[in-house]
Amino acid sequence: MKKVLTYGTFDLFHYGHLRLLERAKALGDYLIVAVSTDEFNAVKGKKCTYPYEHRAKIVAAIKYVDEVIPETRWEQKIEDVKKHGIDVFVMGDDWEGKFDFLKEYCEVFYLERTKNISTTALKDQIINDIQK
Ligand code: C2G
């Protein structure tokens, strides 16, 4: 069984997130998603709209996803790859090259980001619509 691993915040879950998870699953048989905790997002300088419990439950409900684990720190990736017997690590290409250190442990793929959608853009769009 080929196991795939990816990480993310997945706030205000949108089509770009869905396409990433769909393509990640297509690279193997079992997809684990490490969802950033609220505390870790503070480290990332991200303020989430949805709390971790909601973001994790939404991701877990996606048919491409087999397991959800918490992402609490940058440094957990090697340990996660080993602990879960990961064959493929995948991230959107806004992270291109940033996780190449994992190539020692598994295959590493960066998938093209879905254009014209992001959590930040969605927030701005909603604010603009309210202000019209
Ligand atoms: N993504 C995408 N297309 C978009 C938006 C996001 O393919 N339009 C991808 C990102 O590249 C990432 C995943 O969806 O692979 C989750 O995106 P975020 O929730 O923004 O994740 P991020 O904050 O980048 O967290 O340790 C890694 C970090 O936890 C990644």
Short mmCIF file of N, CA, C and O and ligand atoms in Angstrom, two decimals:
data_model
loop_
_atom_site.label_atom_id
_atom_site.label_comp_id
_atom_site.label_asym_id
_atom_site.label_seq_id
_atom_site.Cartn_x
_atom_site.Cartn_y
_atom_site.Cartn_z
N MET A 1 0.86 -1.19 0.00
CA MET A 1 0.00 0.00 0.00
C MET A 1 0.90 1.24 0.00
O MET A 1 1.75 1.39 0.85
N LYS A 2 0.67 2.10 -1.01
CA LYS A 2 1.50 3.30 -1.15
C LYS A 2 0.87 4.42 -0.32
O LYS A 2 -0.27 4.79 -0.53
N LYS A 3 1.67 4.93 0.67
CA LYS A 3 1.11 5.94 1.58
C LYS A 3 1.63 7.33 1.21
O LYS A 3 2.81 7.52 0.97
N VAL A 4 0.67 8.28 1.16
CA VAL A 4 0.97 9.67 0.78
C VAL A 4 0.72 10.58 1.99
O VAL A 4 -0.19 10.33 2.77
N LEU A 5 1.56 11.62 2.11
CA LEU A 5 1.43 12.56 3.25
C LEU A 5 1.49 13.99 2.74
O LEU A 5 2.33 14.32 1.88
N THR A 6 0.61 14.83 3.26
CA THR A 6 0.68 16.26 2.96
C THR A 6 0.30 17.07 4.19
O THR A 6 -0.22 16.50 5.16
N TYR A 7 0.60 18.36 4.18
CA TYR A 7 0.39 19.24 5.35
C TYR A 7 -0.35 20.48 4.89
O TYR A 7 -0.20 20.94 3.76
N GLY A 8 -1.12 21.06 5.83
CA GLY A 8 -1.72 22.35 5.49
C GLY A 8 -2.66 22.86 6.56
O GLY A 8 -3.00 22.16 7.50
N THR A 9 -3.07 24.11 6.39
CA THR A 9 -4.01 24.74 7.32
C THR A 9 -5.45 24.40 6.95
O THR A 9 -6.28 24.12 7.80
N PHE A 10 -5.76 24.47 5.65
CA PHE A 10 -7.09 24.12 5.10
C PHE A 10 -8.19 24.94 5.76
O PHE A 10 -9.25 24.40 6.14
N ASP A 11 -7.93 26.24 5.95
CA ASP A 11 -8.97 27.12 6.51
C ASP A 11 -9.93 27.53 5.40
O ASP A 11 -9.52 27.68 4.25
N LEU A 12 -11.23 27.71 5.77
CA LEU A 12 -12.24 28.06 4.75
C LEU A 12 -12.06 27.15 3.54
O LEU A 12 -11.77 27.59 2.42
N PHE A 13 -12.21 25.87 3.76
CA PHE A 13 -11.91 24.83 2.76
C PHE A 13 -12.45 25.22 1.38
O PHE A 13 -13.62 25.62 1.27
N HIS A 14 -11.62 25.17 0.37
CA HIS A 14 -12.05 25.61 -0.97
C HIS A 14 -11.54 24.67 -2.05
O HIS A 14 -10.81 23.71 -1.79
N TYR A 15 -11.90 25.00 -3.30
CA TYR A 15 -11.65 24.13 -4.44
C TYR A 15 -10.16 23.85 -4.66
O TYR A 15 -9.77 22.76 -5.09
N GLY A 16 -9.33 24.83 -4.31
CA GLY A 16 -7.88 24.61 -4.46
C GLY A 16 -7.39 23.54 -3.51
O GLY A 16 -6.58 22.67 -3.86
N HIS A 17 -7.93 23.55 -2.29
CA HIS A 17 -7.60 22.51 -1.31
C HIS A 17 -8.08 21.14 -1.81
O HIS A 17 -7.34 20.14 -1.76
N LEU A 18 -9.30 21.14 -2.35
CA LEU A 18 -9.89 19.87 -2.81
C LEU A 18 -9.06 19.26 -3.93
O LEU A 18 -8.73 18.07 -3.93
N ARG A 19 -8.65 20.10 -4.89
CA ARG A 19 -7.85 19.61 -6.02
C ARG A 19 -6.49 19.09 -5.57
O ARG A 19 -5.95 18.13 -6.11
N LEU A 20 -5.95 19.74 -4.55
CA LEU A 20 -4.64 19.28 -4.04
C LEU A 20 -4.81 17.88 -3.44
O LEU A 20 -4.03 16.97 -3.73
N LEU A 21 -5.84 17.71 -2.63
CA LEU A 21 -6.06 16.42 -1.97
C LEU A 21 -6.40 15.33 -2.98
O LEU A 21 -5.94 14.19 -2.88
N GLU A 22 -7.17 15.71 -4.01
CA GLU A 22 -7.54 14.75 -5.08
C GLU A 22 -6.27 14.25 -5.78
O GLU A 22 -6.08 13.05 -5.98
N ARG A 23 -5.40 15.19 -6.13
CA ARG A 23 -4.17 14.82 -6.86
C ARG A 23 -3.19 14.09 -5.96
O ARG A 23 -2.48 13.18 -6.38
N ALA A 24 -3.19 14.46 -4.67
CA ALA A 24 -2.29 13.77 -3.71
C ALA A 24 -2.70 12.32 -3.59
O ALA A 24 -1.87 11.41 -3.67
N LYS A 25 -4.00 12.06 -3.47
CA LYS A 25 -4.49 10.68 -3.33
C LYS A 25 -4.17 9.87 -4.57
O LYS A 25 -3.87 8.68 -4.49
N ALA A 26 -4.21 10.52 -5.71
CA ALA A 26 -3.95 9.82 -6.98
C ALA A 26 -2.50 9.33 -7.07
O ALA A 26 -2.18 8.46 -7.90
N LEU A 27 -1.65 9.80 -6.18
CA LEU A 27 -0.23 9.40 -6.18
C LEU A 27 0.00 8.12 -5.37
O LEU A 27 1.10 7.60 -5.29
N GLY A 28 -1.06 7.63 -4.70
CA GLY A 28 -0.90 6.42 -3.87
C GLY A 28 -2.23 5.78 -3.56
O GLY A 28 -3.20 5.95 -4.31
N ASP A 29 -2.23 5.05 -2.41
CA ASP A 29 -3.46 4.33 -2.04
C ASP A 29 -4.07 4.84 -0.74
O ASP A 29 -5.22 4.57 -0.44
N TYR A 30 -3.25 5.55 0.05
CA TYR A 30 -3.69 5.95 1.39
C TYR A 30 -3.13 7.34 1.65
O TYR A 30 -1.91 7.54 1.57
N LEU A 31 -4.03 8.31 1.92
CA LEU A 31 -3.57 9.70 2.09
C LEU A 31 -3.74 10.15 3.54
O LEU A 31 -4.85 10.10 4.08
N ILE A 32 -2.63 10.57 4.13
CA ILE A 32 -2.65 11.16 5.48
C ILE A 32 -2.48 12.67 5.31
O ILE A 32 -1.59 13.12 4.59
N VAL A 33 -3.34 13.44 5.97
CA VAL A 33 -3.22 14.90 5.93
C VAL A 33 -2.92 15.41 7.34
O VAL A 33 -3.66 15.11 8.28
N ALA A 34 -1.81 16.13 7.46
CA ALA A 34 -1.45 16.75 8.75
C ALA A 34 -2.01 18.17 8.72
O ALA A 34 -1.55 19.00 7.92
N VAL A 35 -3.01 18.41 9.56
CA VAL A 35 -3.68 19.73 9.58
C VAL A 35 -3.04 20.57 10.69
O VAL A 35 -2.90 20.11 11.83
N SER A 36 -2.68 21.80 10.32
CA SER A 36 -2.00 22.68 11.30
C SER A 36 -2.92 23.03 12.46
O SER A 36 -4.05 23.47 12.24
N THR A 37 -2.42 22.87 13.68
CA THR A 37 -3.22 23.25 14.86
C THR A 37 -3.31 24.78 14.92
O THR A 37 -2.54 25.48 14.24
N ASP A 38 -4.21 25.29 15.73
CA ASP A 38 -4.35 26.75 15.89
C ASP A 38 -3.05 27.33 16.46
O ASP A 38 -2.59 28.39 16.03
N GLU A 39 -2.44 26.61 17.39
CA GLU A 39 -1.20 27.09 18.00
C GLU A 39 -0.09 27.17 16.94
O GLU A 39 0.64 28.14 16.87
N PHE A 40 0.01 26.13 16.09
CA PHE A 40 1.05 26.14 15.06
C PHE A 40 0.78 27.23 14.04
O PHE A 40 1.68 27.89 13.52
N ASN A 41 -0.50 27.46 13.72
CA ASN A 41 -0.82 28.53 12.77
C ASN A 41 -0.38 29.89 13.30
O ASN A 41 0.06 30.75 12.53
N ALA A 42 -0.44 30.05 14.64
CA ALA A 42 0.04 31.31 15.24
C ALA A 42 1.54 31.45 14.94
O ALA A 42 2.02 32.51 14.55
N VAL A 43 2.25 30.31 15.02
CA VAL A 43 3.69 30.31 14.68
C VAL A 43 3.88 30.69 13.20
O VAL A 43 4.78 31.44 12.83
N LYS A 44 2.94 30.18 12.34
CA LYS A 44 3.03 30.46 10.90
C LYS A 44 2.55 31.88 10.59
O LYS A 44 2.56 32.32 9.45
N GLY A 45 2.05 32.56 11.62
CA GLY A 45 1.52 33.92 11.41
C GLY A 45 0.19 33.92 10.71
O GLY A 45 -0.20 34.89 10.06
N LYS A 46 -0.54 32.79 10.84
CA LYS A 46 -1.86 32.68 10.20
C LYS A 46 -2.94 32.70 11.29
O LYS A 46 -2.87 31.95 12.25
N LYS A 47 -3.96 33.57 11.08
CA LYS A 47 -5.10 33.55 12.01
C LYS A 47 -6.24 32.86 11.28
O LYS A 47 -6.67 33.31 10.23
N CYS A 48 -6.70 31.73 11.82
CA CYS A 48 -7.72 30.96 11.11
C CYS A 48 -9.12 31.46 11.44
O CYS A 48 -9.41 31.91 12.54
N THR A 49 -10.03 31.28 10.47
CA THR A 49 -11.45 31.53 10.71
C THR A 49 -12.06 30.33 11.41
O THR A 49 -12.79 30.46 12.39
N TYR A 50 -11.71 29.13 10.93
CA TYR A 50 -12.24 27.90 11.54
C TYR A 50 -11.23 27.37 12.56
O TYR A 50 -10.03 27.31 12.26
N PRO A 51 -11.70 26.93 13.73
CA PRO A 51 -10.77 26.31 14.68
C PRO A 51 -10.27 24.96 14.18
O PRO A 51 -10.89 24.36 13.29
N TYR A 52 -9.19 24.48 14.76
CA TYR A 52 -8.56 23.23 14.31
C TYR A 52 -9.58 22.09 14.21
O TYR A 52 -9.62 21.37 13.20
N GLU A 53 -10.41 21.94 15.27
CA GLU A 53 -11.35 20.80 15.28
C GLU A 53 -12.23 20.81 14.04
O GLU A 53 -12.49 19.75 13.45
N HIS A 54 -12.69 22.00 13.63
CA HIS A 54 -13.55 22.08 12.45
C HIS A 54 -12.75 21.81 11.18
O HIS A 54 -13.19 21.03 10.31
N ARG A 55 -11.55 22.40 11.08
CA ARG A 55 -10.74 22.21 9.86
C ARG A 55 -10.38 20.74 9.70
O ARG A 55 -10.45 20.18 8.61
N ALA A 56 -10.03 20.09 10.83
CA ALA A 56 -9.64 18.67 10.79
C ALA A 56 -10.82 17.79 10.40
O ALA A 56 -10.70 16.86 9.60
N LYS A 57 -12.00 18.13 10.92
CA LYS A 57 -13.19 17.30 10.65
C LYS A 57 -13.62 17.45 9.18
O LYS A 57 -14.01 16.48 8.52
N ILE A 58 -13.52 18.66 8.65
CA ILE A 58 -13.87 18.89 7.24
C ILE A 58 -12.91 18.10 6.33
O ILE A 58 -13.33 17.38 5.43
N VAL A 59 -11.60 18.20 6.62
CA VAL A 59 -10.60 17.48 5.80
C VAL A 59 -10.85 15.97 5.91
O VAL A 59 -10.82 15.24 4.91
N ALA A 60 -11.14 15.49 7.13
CA ALA A 60 -11.37 14.04 7.33
C ALA A 60 -12.59 13.55 6.56
O ALA A 60 -12.69 12.37 6.22
N ALA A 61 -13.52 14.46 6.26
CA ALA A 61 -14.76 14.07 5.56
C ALA A 61 -14.58 14.01 4.05
O ALA A 61 -15.47 13.52 3.34
N ILE A 62 -13.42 14.47 3.58
CA ILE A 62 -13.15 14.47 2.13
C ILE A 62 -12.85 13.03 1.69
O ILE A 62 -12.04 12.35 2.32
N LYS A 63 -13.48 12.59 0.62
CA LYS A 63 -13.38 11.16 0.24
C LYS A 63 -11.95 10.75 -0.12
O LYS A 63 -11.61 9.57 -0.03
N TYR A 64 -11.08 11.67 -0.49
CA TYR A 64 -9.70 11.32 -0.87
C TYR A 64 -8.83 11.08 0.37
O TYR A 64 -7.74 10.53 0.28
N VAL A 65 -9.31 11.53 1.54
CA VAL A 65 -8.49 11.53 2.76
C VAL A 65 -8.78 10.29 3.60
O VAL A 65 -9.94 9.98 3.88
N ASP A 66 -7.68 9.60 4.00
CA ASP A 66 -7.85 8.37 4.81
C ASP A 66 -7.58 8.60 6.29
O ASP A 66 -8.07 7.87 7.13
N GLU A 67 -6.74 9.59 6.58
CA GLU A 67 -6.38 9.83 8.00
C GLU A 67 -5.96 11.29 8.17
O GLU A 67 -5.35 11.86 7.25
N VAL A 68 -6.31 11.85 9.31
CA VAL A 68 -5.89 13.23 9.64
C VAL A 68 -5.08 13.19 10.93
O VAL A 68 -5.46 12.54 11.90
N ILE A 69 -3.93 13.87 10.90
CA ILE A 69 -3.11 13.99 12.12
C ILE A 69 -2.85 15.48 12.33
O ILE A 69 -2.94 16.26 11.37
N PRO A 70 -2.51 15.89 13.56
CA PRO A 70 -2.24 17.31 13.79
C PRO A 70 -0.82 17.68 13.36
O PRO A 70 0.11 16.88 13.51
N GLU A 71 -0.69 18.89 12.82
CA GLU A 71 0.65 19.44 12.57
C GLU A 71 0.90 20.49 13.64
O GLU A 71 0.22 21.52 13.69
N THR A 72 1.85 20.20 14.53
CA THR A 72 2.10 21.11 15.66
C THR A 72 3.40 21.89 15.52
O THR A 72 3.60 22.87 16.24
N ARG A 73 4.32 21.41 14.64
CA ARG A 73 5.59 22.13 14.49
C ARG A 73 6.22 21.82 13.13
O ARG A 73 5.94 20.79 12.52
N TRP A 74 7.11 22.76 12.66
CA TRP A 74 7.76 22.57 11.36
C TRP A 74 8.56 21.26 11.35
O TRP A 74 8.66 20.59 10.35
N GLU A 75 9.16 20.93 12.49
CA GLU A 75 10.18 19.88 12.50
C GLU A 75 9.63 18.45 12.58
O GLU A 75 10.36 17.50 12.74
N GLN A 76 8.32 18.28 12.47
CA GLN A 76 7.78 16.92 12.68
C GLN A 76 7.77 16.05 11.42
O GLN A 76 7.42 14.87 11.49
N LYS A 77 8.14 16.62 10.27
CA LYS A 77 7.92 15.92 9.01
C LYS A 77 8.73 14.62 8.86
O LYS A 77 8.17 13.58 8.51
N ILE A 78 10.02 14.65 9.20
CA ILE A 78 10.84 13.43 9.05
C ILE A 78 10.28 12.33 9.95
O ILE A 78 10.08 11.19 9.54
N GLU A 79 9.97 12.73 11.16
CA GLU A 79 9.41 11.78 12.15
C GLU A 79 8.09 11.20 11.64
O GLU A 79 7.85 9.99 11.70
N ASP A 80 7.24 12.07 11.07
CA ASP A 80 5.95 11.61 10.53
C ASP A 80 6.16 10.61 9.38
O ASP A 80 5.48 9.59 9.29
N VAL A 81 7.10 10.94 8.49
CA VAL A 81 7.36 10.07 7.33
C VAL A 81 7.79 8.68 7.80
O VAL A 81 7.30 7.66 7.32
N LYS A 82 8.66 8.68 8.83
CA LYS A 82 9.14 7.39 9.34
C LYS A 82 8.02 6.64 10.08
O LYS A 82 7.74 5.48 9.83
N LYS A 83 7.37 7.37 10.99
CA LYS A 83 6.35 6.74 11.87
C LYS A 83 5.20 6.14 11.05
O LYS A 83 4.72 5.06 11.35
N HIS A 84 4.81 6.84 9.99
CA HIS A 84 3.64 6.38 9.22
C HIS A 84 4.02 5.58 7.98
O HIS A 84 3.17 5.24 7.17
N GLY A 85 5.34 5.37 7.79
CA GLY A 85 5.79 4.56 6.63
C GLY A 85 5.39 5.21 5.31
O GLY A 85 4.83 4.58 4.41
N ILE A 86 5.66 6.52 5.21
CA ILE A 86 5.24 7.29 4.03
C ILE A 86 6.12 7.01 2.82
O ILE A 86 7.35 7.00 2.94
N ASP A 87 5.49 6.84 1.65
CA ASP A 87 6.23 6.63 0.39
C ASP A 87 6.33 7.93 -0.42
O ASP A 87 7.27 8.12 -1.19
N VAL A 88 5.30 8.77 -0.28
CA VAL A 88 5.23 9.98 -1.10
C VAL A 88 4.83 11.18 -0.25
O VAL A 88 3.82 11.12 0.46
N PHE A 89 5.63 12.23 -0.33
CA PHE A 89 5.28 13.50 0.34
C PHE A 89 4.88 14.47 -0.76
O PHE A 89 5.55 14.57 -1.80
N VAL A 90 3.79 15.20 -0.56
CA VAL A 90 3.34 16.13 -1.62
C VAL A 90 2.86 17.45 -1.01
O VAL A 90 2.26 17.46 0.06
N MET A 91 3.19 18.53 -1.71
CA MET A 91 2.73 19.87 -1.30
C MET A 91 2.45 20.67 -2.55
O MET A 91 2.93 20.34 -3.64
N GLY A 92 1.69 21.76 -2.41
CA GLY A 92 1.50 22.67 -3.53
C GLY A 92 2.83 23.34 -3.86
O GLY A 92 3.70 23.46 -3.00
N ASP A 93 2.96 23.78 -5.12
CA ASP A 93 4.28 24.27 -5.56
C ASP A 93 4.63 25.66 -5.04
O ASP A 93 5.70 26.18 -5.37
N ASP A 94 3.77 26.26 -4.21
CA ASP A 94 4.22 27.47 -3.52
C ASP A 94 5.29 27.09 -2.51
O ASP A 94 6.03 27.94 -2.02
N TRP A 95 5.42 25.81 -2.26
CA TRP A 95 6.45 25.28 -1.35
C TRP A 95 7.62 24.64 -2.13
O TRP A 95 8.47 23.99 -1.52
N GLU A 96 7.63 24.83 -3.45
CA GLU A 96 8.65 24.19 -4.31
C GLU A 96 10.04 24.22 -3.67
O GLU A 96 10.52 25.29 -3.27
N GLY A 97 10.64 23.06 -3.50
CA GLY A 97 12.02 22.99 -3.01
C GLY A 97 12.17 23.03 -1.50
O GLY A 97 13.18 22.63 -0.95
N LYS A 98 11.15 23.53 -0.79
CA LYS A 98 11.29 23.77 0.65
C LYS A 98 11.40 22.47 1.45
O LYS A 98 11.87 22.46 2.58
N PHE A 99 10.92 21.37 0.90
CA PHE A 99 10.92 20.12 1.66
C PHE A 99 11.76 19.04 0.97
O PHE A 99 11.56 17.85 1.18
N ASP A 100 12.74 19.48 0.15
CA ASP A 100 13.57 18.50 -0.58
C ASP A 100 14.41 17.65 0.37
O ASP A 100 14.85 16.57 0.01
N PHE A 101 14.59 18.11 1.62
CA PHE A 101 15.34 17.29 2.60
C PHE A 101 14.65 15.94 2.85
O PHE A 101 15.25 14.98 3.30
N LEU A 102 13.34 15.89 2.49
CA LEU A 102 12.61 14.63 2.72
C LEU A 102 12.91 13.58 1.64
O LEU A 102 12.57 12.40 1.79
N LYS A 103 13.64 14.01 0.57
CA LYS A 103 13.92 13.07 -0.54
C LYS A 103 14.77 11.89 -0.07
O LYS A 103 14.82 10.85 -0.71
N GLU A 104 15.41 12.07 1.07
CA GLU A 104 16.22 10.99 1.67
C GLU A 104 15.31 9.88 2.21
O GLU A 104 15.74 8.74 2.38
N TYR A 105 14.05 10.22 2.45
CA TYR A 105 13.15 9.28 3.13
C TYR A 105 11.99 8.81 2.24
O TYR A 105 11.39 7.77 2.49
N CYS A 106 11.62 9.63 1.28
CA CYS A 106 10.45 9.29 0.44
C CYS A 106 10.49 10.12 -0.85
O CYS A 106 11.34 11.01 -0.99
N GLU A 107 9.55 9.81 -1.76
CA GLU A 107 9.44 10.66 -2.97
C GLU A 107 8.83 12.00 -2.56
O GLU A 107 8.01 12.03 -1.63
N VAL A 108 9.23 13.06 -3.22
CA VAL A 108 8.71 14.41 -2.92
C VAL A 108 8.16 15.02 -4.19
O VAL A 108 8.86 15.08 -5.20
N PHE A 109 6.87 15.41 -4.15
CA PHE A 109 6.27 16.06 -5.32
C PHE A 109 5.68 17.41 -4.91
O PHE A 109 5.10 17.53 -3.83
N TYR A 110 5.81 18.39 -5.81
CA TYR A 110 5.15 19.70 -5.62
C TYR A 110 4.15 19.83 -6.75
O TYR A 110 4.53 19.75 -7.92
N LEU A 111 2.89 19.99 -6.39
CA LEU A 111 1.83 20.04 -7.41
C LEU A 111 1.45 21.49 -7.68
O LEU A 111 1.42 22.31 -6.76
N GLU A 112 1.12 21.80 -8.91
CA GLU A 112 0.75 23.17 -9.26
C GLU A 112 -0.45 23.65 -8.44
O GLU A 112 -1.44 22.94 -8.29
N ARG A 113 -0.30 24.84 -7.88
CA ARG A 113 -1.42 25.42 -7.10
C ARG A 113 -2.59 25.69 -8.05
O ARG A 113 -2.38 26.02 -9.20
N THR A 114 -3.81 25.61 -7.53
CA THR A 114 -4.99 25.99 -8.31
C THR A 114 -5.02 27.51 -8.39
O THR A 114 -4.91 28.18 -7.37
N LYS A 115 -5.18 28.01 -9.62
CA LYS A 115 -5.11 29.46 -9.82
C LYS A 115 -6.36 30.17 -9.30
O LYS A 115 -7.44 29.57 -9.21
N ASN A 116 -6.17 31.46 -8.96
CA ASN A 116 -7.29 32.35 -8.64
C ASN A 116 -8.16 31.92 -7.47
O ASN A 116 -9.36 32.21 -7.44
N ILE A 117 -7.60 31.21 -6.54
CA ILE A 117 -8.37 30.96 -5.32
C ILE A 117 -7.39 30.80 -4.16
O ILE A 117 -6.32 30.19 -4.30
N SER A 118 -7.75 31.43 -3.05
CA SER A 118 -6.96 31.27 -1.82
C SER A 118 -7.85 31.71 -0.66
O SER A 118 -8.82 32.46 -0.86
N THR A 119 -7.53 31.25 0.51
CA THR A 119 -8.31 31.63 1.70
C THR A 119 -8.30 33.14 1.86
O THR A 119 -9.34 33.77 2.09
N THR A 120 -7.13 33.74 1.66
CA THR A 120 -7.02 35.21 1.80
C THR A 120 -7.90 35.93 0.78
O THR A 120 -8.65 36.85 1.12
N ALA A 121 -7.87 35.47 -0.46
CA ALA A 121 -8.67 36.11 -1.53
C ALA A 121 -10.17 35.98 -1.21
O ALA A 121 -10.95 36.91 -1.41
N LEU A 122 -10.55 34.81 -0.67
CA LEU A 122 -11.97 34.60 -0.33
C LEU A 122 -12.41 35.61 0.74
O LEU A 122 -13.45 36.24 0.65
N LYS A 123 -11.53 35.78 1.75
CA LYS A 123 -11.85 36.73 2.84
C LYS A 123 -12.02 38.14 2.26
O LYS A 123 -13.00 38.83 2.54
N ASP A 124 -11.07 38.54 1.40
CA ASP A 124 -11.11 39.89 0.81
C ASP A 124 -12.38 40.06 -0.03
O ASP A 124 -13.06 41.09 0.03
N GLN A 125 -12.75 39.02 -0.77
CA GLN A 125 -13.94 39.06 -1.65
C GLN A 125 -15.19 39.25 -0.79
O GLN A 125 -16.05 40.09 -1.11
N ILE A 126 -15.28 38.52 0.31
CA ILE A 126 -16.45 38.62 1.19
C ILE A 126 -16.54 40.03 1.79
O ILE A 126 -17.59 40.66 1.76
N ILE A 127 -15.40 40.55 2.24
CA ILE A 127 -15.38 41.90 2.82
C ILE A 127 -15.81 42.92 1.77
O ILE A 127 -16.66 43.78 2.03
N ASN A 128 -15.28 42.80 0.55
CA ASN A 128 -15.67 43.74 -0.52
C ASN A 128 -17.17 43.70 -0.80
O ASN A 128 -17.84 44.72 -0.95
N ASP A 129 -17.70 42.46 -0.86
CA ASP A 129 -19.14 42.31 -1.15
C ASP A 129 -19.98 42.97 -0.06
O ASP A 129 -20.97 43.64 -0.34
N ILE A 130 -19.54 42.83 1.18
CA ILE A 130 -20.30 43.44 2.30
C ILE A 130 -20.25 44.97 2.20
O ILE A 130 -21.25 45.66 2.39
N GLN A 131 -19.09 45.47 1.78
CA GLN A 131 -18.91 46.95 1.76
C GLN A 131 -19.58 47.61 0.56
O GLN A 131 -19.71 48.81 0.48
N LYS A 132 -20.04 46.79 -0.44
CA LYS A 132 -20.65 47.40 -1.64
C LYS A 132 -21.99 48.07 -1.30
O LYS A 132 -22.71 47.56 -0.45
N1 C2G B 1 -3.20 24.96 -2.34
C1 C2G B 1 -3.35 24.79 -3.71
N2 C2G B 1 -4.02 25.72 -4.42
C2 C2G B 1 -4.55 26.81 -3.82
C3 C2G B 1 -4.41 26.99 -2.43
C4 C2G B 1 -3.72 26.04 -1.69
O1 C2G B 1 -2.87 23.79 -4.29
N3 C2G B 1 -5.22 27.74 -4.58
C5 C2G B 1 -2.45 23.94 -1.59
C6 C2G B 1 -1.22 24.49 -0.89
O2 C2G B 1 -0.13 24.57 -1.79
C7 C2G B 1 -0.99 23.44 0.20
C8 C2G B 1 -2.43 23.00 0.53
O3 C2G B 1 -3.26 23.41 -0.57
O4 C2G B 1 -0.28 22.33 -0.33
C9 C2G B 1 -2.94 23.63 1.80
O5 C2G B 1 -2.82 25.04 1.67
P1 C2G B 1 -2.78 25.92 3.01
O6 C2G B 1 -3.90 25.53 3.90
O7 C2G B 1 -2.58 27.36 2.61
O8 C2G B 1 -1.45 25.36 3.68
P2 C2G B 1 -0.17 26.18 4.20
O9 C2G B 1 -0.61 27.26 5.09
O10 C2G B 1 0.65 26.46 3.01
O11 C2G B 1 0.51 25.09 5.16
O12 C2G B 1 4.12 22.58 6.89
C10 C2G B 1 3.45 23.01 5.72
C11 C2G B 1 2.35 23.99 6.05
O13 C2G B 1 1.49 23.46 7.03
C12 C2G B 1 1.56 24.30 4.78
#
